[in-house]
């Protein structure tokens, strides 16, 4: 329930009209004039009429443009892909959505956000933005609505109106005596006149009047003076609470407040409640306590040196008592995750001082497991990188913090973007008590990165190096699990089964249960590849149920994604896709695409698959890229687009040969066999025979899309296609020749482009926007943008106009 917006009928109408006529409205006014409340009322009305809820960004503490863009993307449930720009990601996030993005309390001067908002509006058709600020951005798309103080009755005017009504209401709610307007008119006029009509000041003066009476309340001329007066009226402990809470930059729960105030939780609740009653503190929907920015600024100015020291010590004490005891423990349902901003400030403040840096590093290291399993890689990276930037911590912990920062960076920015942090971990390791243990752990993480990227040779080398460096150490199980995953991908099932068994502990412990769950998922995948479907379903289901029980969200979601494709009766968990790390999000999105394909929504499946392809390539997630191309090829065949399907399959085949993924190569060959049959090519049976030759030595079967292409295989695969039980070195070129006959046209600069890139280029030449191209090609705008980026790089150009000119020149030769 929103507080009444008294005396604002005219400005509410102006704001409503501005929102109807303009896609960007800036609401301007001094602090305390009620801009936020006004926008909340109008946004709520707009949401009810259009069923498009407002997306709210608290921008009061954001001081640079990147912070604003990241906060907006988070509120929209979106983020950047590796290689993406924040501005481009925001444009895609708001385009096509009937939502209203509210940037509340944005400092347009400090952040220089105006030109970026202008750019986003120019590049989209549906984006709508409201900004509350003290100044305007002075941009062409911006409309301005000004909010001034409430009218205060003049000395000779009747004592009535919204300012008077707000004043009397607030006195009553604060427990004050009833005001006699006739007898106390002079005092009421004196106090209202001093507020200048600012609603926040009126509330502060009303609370003072309720506490000390009208005649004793101070005539304040600024909000700072109002807060000073309120502070002076508080008892000692509550005044201390005001100052210390003002030093926090985030809403905080009672547990955090209790440590910061150095009192029990009930006492903290009492003091916070007292500040709420005095309109000095707010309570949000989660029960966390926060301050309006103007009040926080003055409360911070009132803080003393002992307050600052107490807040720093209290936050660290809270963090140490709430972080997991062990650096490998931590579930996704950890209570402290609800106060993640407090944990972040505790770590960064501790790391900023040499005397507490070791404690800060320790907490950062201990909270990683909860952040990782709850798939909050971005938050983990921010905290760990900031800790590392503060200076070197204890060598052993420093090595682990750098290593874990590398893991998070690889998930947020791209698979290999964390390698430099692993190098830093090795530097820390050289000074650790057992260097070989730390070096082994870092080698194990490098192995995981290589595995994700599809460089299986390097992954195997690093995993074995990890085991050799510390054969009896704690990292052996993790490195062995990596080998199990790697062997399963290569169809080396006996070795994979052995490695998975070795990775599982002989007895159940709390330490890194995810390894056991992940190894069992590998065994279920092997059962699936070999046609033991019932075993695969049972094994995966058991992993999912146990992961839920342990709150191991990450490994549980990956197992559940596999289960969704095996058991149509399974009810999947509800997850927000855009908040997942890329290594988890892409398999989930690919399975979404498979589900769409099964339901007959082929165009949607193709668009989603193309999006996953672009994202996998950007993030350097090789195996996910192959899986997405298999889905995309299958959808394109259903749409009758055999040219794109052929190109997609051939690209996937080349990746399979490079990565040494024989079973996925067999799936690709089956897809190509289906395309060849549709084109009446005599090599259809040969392609099916090559797929059969890759599966037979591994006792693997056709499943998924491969089972859709029922092409009778030839007696044997053609010479030169298969060597032993792998694709031959020249196989991709030989198979490509089946589909692409020698060209007779003269060479062109566009020959460097793939078939999909040429299709985009041709449509750019015809003046189509990215969204229009996406609709024609059944892909997403993000995929079109990715193609354009590759085209510009290949042709050494940087504009759509130049691309259009090149296409036209080529066509008129």
mmCIF file of N, CA, C and O in Angstrom, residues 115-184:
data_model
loop_
_atom_site.group_PDB
_atom_site.id
_atom_site.type_symbol
_atom_site.label_atom_id
_atom_site.label_comp_id
_atom_site.label_asym_id
_atom_site.label_seq_id
_atom_site.Cartn_x
_atom_site.Cartn_y
_atom_site.Cartn_z
ATOM 1 N N UNK A 115 23.342 10.605 -22.729
ATOM 2 C CA UNK A 115 23.562 10.163 -24.114
ATOM 3 C C UNK A 115 23.315 8.671 -24.321
ATOM 4 O O UNK A 115 22.856 8.257 -25.390
ATOM 5 N N UNK A 116 23.620 7.860 -23.310
ATOM 6 C CA UNK A 116 23.394 6.417 -23.445
ATOM 7 C C UNK A 116 21.900 6.118 -23.478
ATOM 8 O O UNK A 116 21.439 5.300 -24.289
ATOM 9 N N UNK A 117 21.118 6.758 -22.612
ATOM 10 C CA UNK A 117 19.668 6.558 -22.648
ATOM 11 C C UNK A 117 19.113 7.023 -23.996
ATOM 12 O O UNK A 117 18.234 6.374 -24.572
ATOM 13 N N UNK A 118 19.631 8.127 -24.517
ATOM 14 C CA UNK A 118 19.214 8.604 -25.828
ATOM 15 C C UNK A 118 19.517 7.556 -26.903
ATOM 16 O O UNK A 118 18.684 7.251 -27.763
ATOM 17 N N UNK A 119 20.719 6.952 -26.835
ATOM 18 C CA UNK A 119 21.122 5.944 -27.811
ATOM 19 C C UNK A 119 20.232 4.707 -27.733
ATOM 20 O O UNK A 119 19.831 4.147 -28.763
ATOM 21 N N UNK A 120 19.917 4.269 -26.521
ATOM 22 C CA UNK A 120 19.061 3.099 -26.346
ATOM 23 C C UNK A 120 17.673 3.353 -26.939
ATOM 24 O O UNK A 120 17.104 2.499 -27.625
ATOM 25 N N UNK A 121 17.134 4.538 -26.710
ATOM 26 C CA UNK A 121 15.809 4.855 -27.247
ATOM 27 C C UNK A 121 15.830 4.921 -28.771
ATOM 28 O O UNK A 121 14.881 4.495 -29.436
ATOM 29 N N UNK A 122 16.917 5.451 -29.335
ATOM 30 C CA UNK A 122 17.002 5.558 -30.795
ATOM 31 C C UNK A 122 17.128 4.194 -31.465
ATOM 32 O O UNK A 122 16.696 4.016 -32.605
ATOM 33 N N UNK A 123 17.723 3.228 -30.757
ATOM 34 C CA UNK A 123 17.961 1.912 -31.361
ATOM 35 C C UNK A 123 16.842 0.912 -31.078
ATOM 36 O O UNK A 123 16.920 -0.235 -31.494
ATOM 37 N N UNK A 124 15.815 1.331 -30.348
ATOM 38 C CA UNK A 124 14.716 0.435 -30.012
ATOM 39 C C UNK A 124 13.385 1.092 -30.377
ATOM 40 O O UNK A 124 13.326 2.288 -30.698
ATOM 41 N N UNK A 125 12.342 0.320 -30.319
ATOM 42 C CA UNK A 125 11.015 0.850 -30.653
ATOM 43 C C UNK A 125 10.057 0.867 -29.472
ATOM 44 O O UNK A 125 9.045 1.569 -29.512
ATOM 45 N N UNK A 126 10.359 0.114 -28.430
ATOM 46 C CA UNK A 126 9.393 -0.032 -27.337
ATOM 47 C C UNK A 126 9.901 0.443 -25.979
ATOM 48 O O UNK A 126 9.140 0.476 -25.021
ATOM 49 N N UNK A 127 11.179 0.786 -25.878
ATOM 50 C CA UNK A 127 11.746 1.137 -24.575
ATOM 51 C C UNK A 127 11.080 2.397 -24.025
ATOM 52 O O UNK A 127 10.860 3.370 -24.748
ATOM 53 N N UNK A 128 10.759 2.362 -22.727
ATOM 54 C CA UNK A 128 10.186 3.525 -22.036
ATOM 55 C C UNK A 128 10.923 3.693 -20.720
ATOM 56 O O UNK A 128 11.101 2.731 -19.975
ATOM 57 N N UNK A 129 11.342 4.938 -20.434
ATOM 58 C CA UNK A 129 12.198 5.204 -19.281
ATOM 59 C C UNK A 129 11.651 6.387 -18.501
ATOM 60 O O UNK A 129 11.227 7.388 -19.087
ATOM 61 N N UNK A 130 11.674 6.263 -17.179
ATOM 62 C CA UNK A 130 11.401 7.390 -16.283
ATOM 63 C C UNK A 130 12.606 7.551 -15.374
ATOM 64 O O UNK A 130 13.096 6.573 -14.808
ATOM 65 N N UNK A 131 13.075 8.783 -15.247
ATOM 66 C CA UNK A 131 14.212 9.087 -14.377
ATOM 67 C C UNK A 131 13.755 10.087 -13.332
ATOM 68 O O UNK A 131 13.082 11.071 -13.667
ATOM 69 N N UNK A 132 14.075 9.857 -12.069
ATOM 70 C CA UNK A 132 13.912 10.903 -11.061
ATOM 71 C C UNK A 132 15.297 11.437 -10.746
ATOM 72 O O UNK A 132 16.235 10.672 -10.517
ATOM 73 N N UNK A 133 15.433 12.760 -10.783
ATOM 74 C CA UNK A 133 16.764 13.365 -10.660
ATOM 75 C C UNK A 133 16.640 14.803 -10.183
ATOM 76 O O UNK A 133 15.545 15.377 -10.124
ATOM 77 N N UNK A 134 17.787 15.398 -9.874
ATOM 78 C CA UNK A 134 17.815 16.814 -9.505
ATOM 79 C C UNK A 134 18.015 17.704 -10.726
ATOM 80 O O UNK A 134 17.726 18.896 -10.678
ATOM 81 N N UNK A 135 18.569 17.124 -11.804
ATOM 82 C CA UNK A 135 18.819 17.900 -13.016
ATOM 83 C C UNK A 135 18.284 17.128 -14.220
ATOM 84 O O UNK A 135 17.945 15.943 -14.113
ATOM 85 N N UNK A 136 18.224 17.788 -15.354
ATOM 86 C CA UNK A 136 17.803 17.132 -16.580
ATOM 87 C C UNK A 136 19.028 16.683 -17.369
ATOM 88 O O UNK A 136 20.149 17.118 -17.112
ATOM 89 N N UNK A 137 18.800 15.820 -18.368
ATOM 90 C CA UNK A 137 19.895 15.332 -19.216
ATOM 91 C C UNK A 137 20.056 16.181 -20.471
ATOM 92 O O UNK A 137 21.063 16.090 -21.159
ATOM 93 N N UNK A 138 19.053 16.996 -20.794
ATOM 94 C CA UNK A 138 19.099 17.871 -21.966
ATOM 95 C C UNK A 138 19.336 17.063 -23.245
ATOM 96 O O UNK A 138 20.230 17.378 -24.036
ATOM 97 N N UNK A 139 18.523 16.003 -23.428
ATOM 98 C CA UNK A 139 18.620 15.153 -24.610
ATOM 99 C C UNK A 139 17.342 15.284 -25.449
ATOM 100 O O UNK A 139 16.263 15.586 -24.916
ATOM 101 N N UNK A 140 17.437 15.038 -26.767
ATOM 102 C CA UNK A 140 16.279 15.257 -27.648
ATOM 103 C C UNK A 140 15.025 14.468 -27.275
ATOM 104 O O UNK A 140 13.909 14.971 -27.404
ATOM 105 N N UNK A 141 15.186 13.200 -26.824
ATOM 106 C CA UNK A 141 14.016 12.372 -26.524
ATOM 107 C C UNK A 141 13.420 12.662 -25.141
ATOM 108 O O UNK A 141 12.376 12.110 -24.800
ATOM 109 N N UNK A 142 14.076 13.495 -24.357
ATOM 110 C CA UNK A 142 13.686 13.675 -22.956
ATOM 111 C C UNK A 142 12.551 14.684 -22.816
ATOM 112 O O UNK A 142 12.609 15.785 -23.355
ATOM 113 N N UNK A 143 11.510 14.296 -22.064
ATOM 114 C CA UNK A 143 10.481 15.217 -21.598
ATOM 115 C C UNK A 143 10.694 15.433 -20.106
ATOM 116 O O UNK A 143 11.116 14.505 -19.394
ATOM 117 N N UNK A 144 10.380 16.623 -19.632
ATOM 118 C CA UNK A 144 10.669 16.965 -18.234
ATOM 119 C C UNK A 144 9.381 17.330 -17.506
ATOM 120 O O UNK A 144 8.551 18.082 -18.022
ATOM 121 N N UNK A 145 9.207 16.747 -16.331
ATOM 122 C CA UNK A 145 8.122 17.108 -15.427
ATOM 123 C C UNK A 145 8.762 17.589 -14.132
ATOM 124 O O UNK A 145 9.556 16.863 -13.526
ATOM 125 N N UNK A 146 8.436 18.798 -13.732
ATOM 126 C CA UNK A 146 9.052 19.369 -12.527
ATOM 127 C C UNK A 146 8.103 19.236 -11.331
ATOM 128 O O UNK A 146 6.902 19.491 -11.439
ATOM 129 N N UNK A 147 8.684 18.842 -10.203
ATOM 130 C CA UNK A 147 7.930 18.672 -8.963
ATOM 131 C C UNK A 147 8.468 19.675 -7.949
ATOM 132 O O UNK A 147 9.656 19.635 -7.607
ATOM 133 N N UNK A 148 7.618 20.558 -7.504
ATOM 134 C CA UNK A 148 8.039 21.542 -6.523
ATOM 135 C C UNK A 148 7.497 21.225 -5.144
ATOM 136 O O UNK A 148 6.859 20.184 -4.929
ATOM 137 N N UNK A 149 7.726 22.097 -4.190
ATOM 138 C CA UNK A 149 7.182 21.898 -2.838
ATOM 139 C C UNK A 149 5.660 21.973 -2.844
ATOM 140 O O UNK A 149 5.045 22.479 -3.790
ATOM 141 N N UNK A 150 5.050 21.458 -1.802
ATOM 142 C CA UNK A 150 3.606 21.614 -1.619
ATOM 143 C C UNK A 150 3.312 23.067 -1.257
ATOM 144 O O UNK A 150 4.118 23.722 -0.577
ATOM 145 N N UNK A 151 2.160 23.581 -1.688
ATOM 146 C CA UNK A 151 1.826 24.972 -1.325
ATOM 147 C C UNK A 151 1.582 25.094 0.185
ATOM 148 O O UNK A 151 0.830 24.306 0.767
ATOM 149 N N UNK A 152 2.262 26.058 0.788
ATOM 150 C CA UNK A 152 2.102 26.306 2.221
ATOM 151 C C UNK A 152 1.160 27.500 2.390
ATOM 152 O O UNK A 152 1.330 28.521 1.695
ATOM 153 N N UNK A 153 0.169 27.403 3.269
ATOM 154 C CA UNK A 153 -0.776 28.509 3.436
ATOM 155 C C UNK A 153 -0.058 29.815 3.812
ATOM 156 O O UNK A 153 0.845 29.828 4.656
ATOM 157 N N UNK A 154 -0.431 30.886 3.141
ATOM 158 C CA UNK A 154 0.123 32.211 3.463
ATOM 159 C C UNK A 154 -0.452 32.687 4.796
ATOM 160 O O UNK A 154 -1.441 32.145 5.289
ATOM 161 N N UNK A 155 0.144 33.720 5.391
ATOM 162 C CA UNK A 155 -0.324 34.176 6.725
ATOM 163 C C UNK A 155 -1.815 34.481 6.778
ATOM 164 O O UNK A 155 -2.453 34.280 7.814
ATOM 165 N N UNK A 156 -2.406 34.966 5.687
ATOM 166 C CA UNK A 156 -3.807 35.360 5.734
ATOM 167 C C UNK A 156 -4.740 34.334 5.084
ATOM 168 O O UNK A 156 -5.956 34.509 5.094
ATOM 169 N N UNK A 157 -4.159 33.284 4.522
ATOM 170 C CA UNK A 157 -4.996 32.263 3.880
ATOM 171 C C UNK A 157 -5.482 31.259 4.911
ATOM 172 O O UNK A 157 -4.885 31.102 5.990
ATOM 173 N N UNK A 158 -6.596 30.560 4.599
ATOM 174 C CA UNK A 158 -7.085 29.530 5.531
ATOM 175 C C UNK A 158 -6.005 28.460 5.768
ATOM 176 O O UNK A 158 -5.214 28.162 4.880
ATOM 177 N N UNK A 159 -6.002 27.883 6.960
ATOM 178 C CA UNK A 159 -5.020 26.853 7.307
ATOM 179 C C UNK A 159 -5.537 25.506 6.799
ATOM 180 O O UNK A 159 -6.079 24.698 7.541
ATOM 181 N N UNK A 160 -5.339 25.282 5.497
ATOM 182 C CA UNK A 160 -5.826 24.065 4.857
ATOM 183 C C UNK A 160 -4.954 23.757 3.646
ATOM 184 O O UNK A 160 -4.077 24.546 3.283
ATOM 185 N N UNK A 161 -5.216 22.604 3.060
ATOM 186 C CA UNK A 161 -4.421 22.207 1.898
ATOM 187 C C UNK A 161 -3.575 20.973 2.191
ATOM 188 O O UNK A 161 -3.535 20.464 3.328
ATOM 189 N N UNK A 162 -2.885 20.473 1.169
ATOM 190 C CA UNK A 162 -2.141 19.219 1.325
ATOM 191 C C UNK A 162 -1.001 19.290 2.338
ATOM 192 O O UNK A 162 -0.735 18.306 3.023
ATOM 193 N N UNK A 163 -0.326 20.416 2.448
ATOM 194 C CA UNK A 163 0.761 20.523 3.418
ATOM 195 C C UNK A 163 0.221 20.390 4.834
ATOM 196 O O UNK A 163 0.815 19.701 5.688
ATOM 197 N N UNK A 164 -0.891 21.027 5.088
ATOM 198 C CA UNK A 164 -1.513 20.945 6.416
ATOM 199 C C UNK A 164 -1.994 19.522 6.674
ATOM 200 O O UNK A 164 -1.794 18.961 7.772
ATOM 201 N N UNK A 165 -2.650 18.930 5.686
ATOM 202 C CA UNK A 165 -3.163 17.563 5.847
ATOM 203 C C UNK A 165 -2.036 16.578 6.129
ATOM 204 O O UNK A 165 -2.158 15.713 7.016
ATOM 205 N N UNK A 166 -0.919 16.685 5.395
ATOM 206 C CA UNK A 166 0.220 15.795 5.619
ATOM 207 C C UNK A 166 0.797 15.999 7.016
ATOM 208 O O UNK A 166 1.125 15.034 7.720
ATOM 209 N N UNK A 167 0.899 17.251 7.430
ATOM 210 C CA UNK A 167 1.430 17.580 8.755
ATOM 211 C C UNK A 167 0.581 16.951 9.860
ATOM 212 O O UNK A 167 1.109 16.307 10.780
ATOM 213 N N UNK A 168 -0.727 17.088 9.767
ATOM 214 C CA UNK A 168 -1.616 16.569 10.804
ATOM 215 C C UNK A 168 -1.638 15.039 10.811
ATOM 216 O O UNK A 168 -1.650 14.406 11.873
ATOM 217 N N UNK A 169 -1.644 14.437 9.607
ATOM 218 C CA UNK A 169 -1.629 12.970 9.528
ATOM 219 C C UNK A 169 -0.384 12.405 10.190
ATOM 220 O O UNK A 169 -0.436 11.405 10.899
ATOM 221 N N UNK A 170 0.753 13.026 9.915
ATOM 222 C CA UNK A 170 2.026 12.491 10.436
ATOM 223 C C UNK A 170 2.099 12.651 11.944
ATOM 224 O O UNK A 170 2.674 11.797 12.635
ATOM 225 N N UNK A 171 1.562 13.728 12.486
ATOM 226 C CA UNK A 171 1.532 13.901 13.943
ATOM 227 C C UNK A 171 0.695 12.793 14.578
ATOM 228 O O UNK A 171 1.089 12.184 15.583
ATOM 229 N N UNK A 172 -0.465 12.513 13.982
ATOM 230 C CA UNK A 172 -1.327 11.458 14.532
ATOM 231 C C UNK A 172 -0.618 10.103 14.478
ATOM 232 O O UNK A 172 -0.661 9.337 15.452
ATOM 233 N N UNK A 173 0.016 9.782 13.344
ATOM 234 C CA UNK A 173 0.665 8.472 13.230
ATOM 235 C C UNK A 173 1.867 8.345 14.137
ATOM 236 O O UNK A 173 2.266 7.241 14.500
ATOM 237 N N UNK A 174 2.469 9.491 14.544
ATOM 238 C CA UNK A 174 3.615 9.453 15.454
ATOM 239 C C UNK A 174 3.175 9.464 16.920
ATOM 240 O O UNK A 174 4.021 9.494 17.822
ATOM 241 N N UNK A 175 1.864 9.470 17.158
ATOM 242 C CA UNK A 175 1.372 9.398 18.531
ATOM 243 C C UNK A 175 1.277 10.740 19.222
ATOM 244 O O UNK A 175 1.187 10.810 20.458
ATOM 245 N N UNK A 176 1.276 11.830 18.462
ATOM 246 C CA UNK A 176 1.190 13.156 19.054
ATOM 247 C C UNK A 176 -0.226 13.538 19.446
ATOM 248 O O UNK A 176 -1.197 12.874 19.076
ATOM 249 N N UNK A 177 -0.339 14.631 20.185
ATOM 250 C CA UNK A 177 -1.652 15.112 20.597
ATOM 251 C C UNK A 177 -2.369 15.762 19.420
ATOM 252 O O UNK A 177 -1.753 16.262 18.489
ATOM 253 N N UNK A 178 -3.697 15.757 19.496
ATOM 254 C CA UNK A 178 -4.480 16.367 18.430
ATOM 255 C C UNK A 178 -4.192 17.864 18.377
ATOM 256 O O UNK A 178 -4.109 18.544 19.406
ATOM 257 N N UNK A 179 -4.036 18.384 17.181
ATOM 258 C CA UNK A 179 -3.717 19.799 16.996
ATOM 259 C C UNK A 179 -5.007 20.600 16.859
ATOM 260 O O UNK A 179 -5.910 20.235 16.092
ATOM 261 N N UNK A 180 -5.083 21.684 17.608
ATOM 262 C CA UNK A 180 -6.205 22.617 17.505
ATOM 263 C C UNK A 180 -5.778 23.725 16.546
ATOM 264 O O UNK A 180 -5.011 24.621 16.924
ATOM 265 N N UNK A 181 -6.244 23.650 15.311
ATOM 266 C CA UNK A 181 -5.798 24.607 14.295
ATOM 267 C C UNK A 181 -6.174 26.042 14.643
ATOM 268 O O UNK A 181 -5.461 26.988 14.275
ATOM 269 N N UNK A 182 -7.281 26.219 15.321
ATOM 270 C CA UNK A 182 -7.684 27.587 15.676
ATOM 271 C C UNK A 182 -6.762 28.154 16.755
ATOM 272 O O UNK A 182 -6.264 29.283 16.635
ATOM 273 N N UNK A 183 -6.499 27.361 17.802
ATOM 274 C CA UNK A 183 -5.690 27.860 18.912
ATOM 275 C C UNK A 183 -4.197 27.821 18.613
ATOM 276 O O UNK A 183 -3.428 28.610 19.175
ATOM 277 N N UNK A 184 -3.770 26.908 17.755
ATOM 278 C CA UNK A 184 -2.330 26.734 17.509
ATOM 279 C C UNK A 184 -1.932 27.109 16.077
ATOM 280 O O UNK A 184 -0.911 26.671 15.565
#
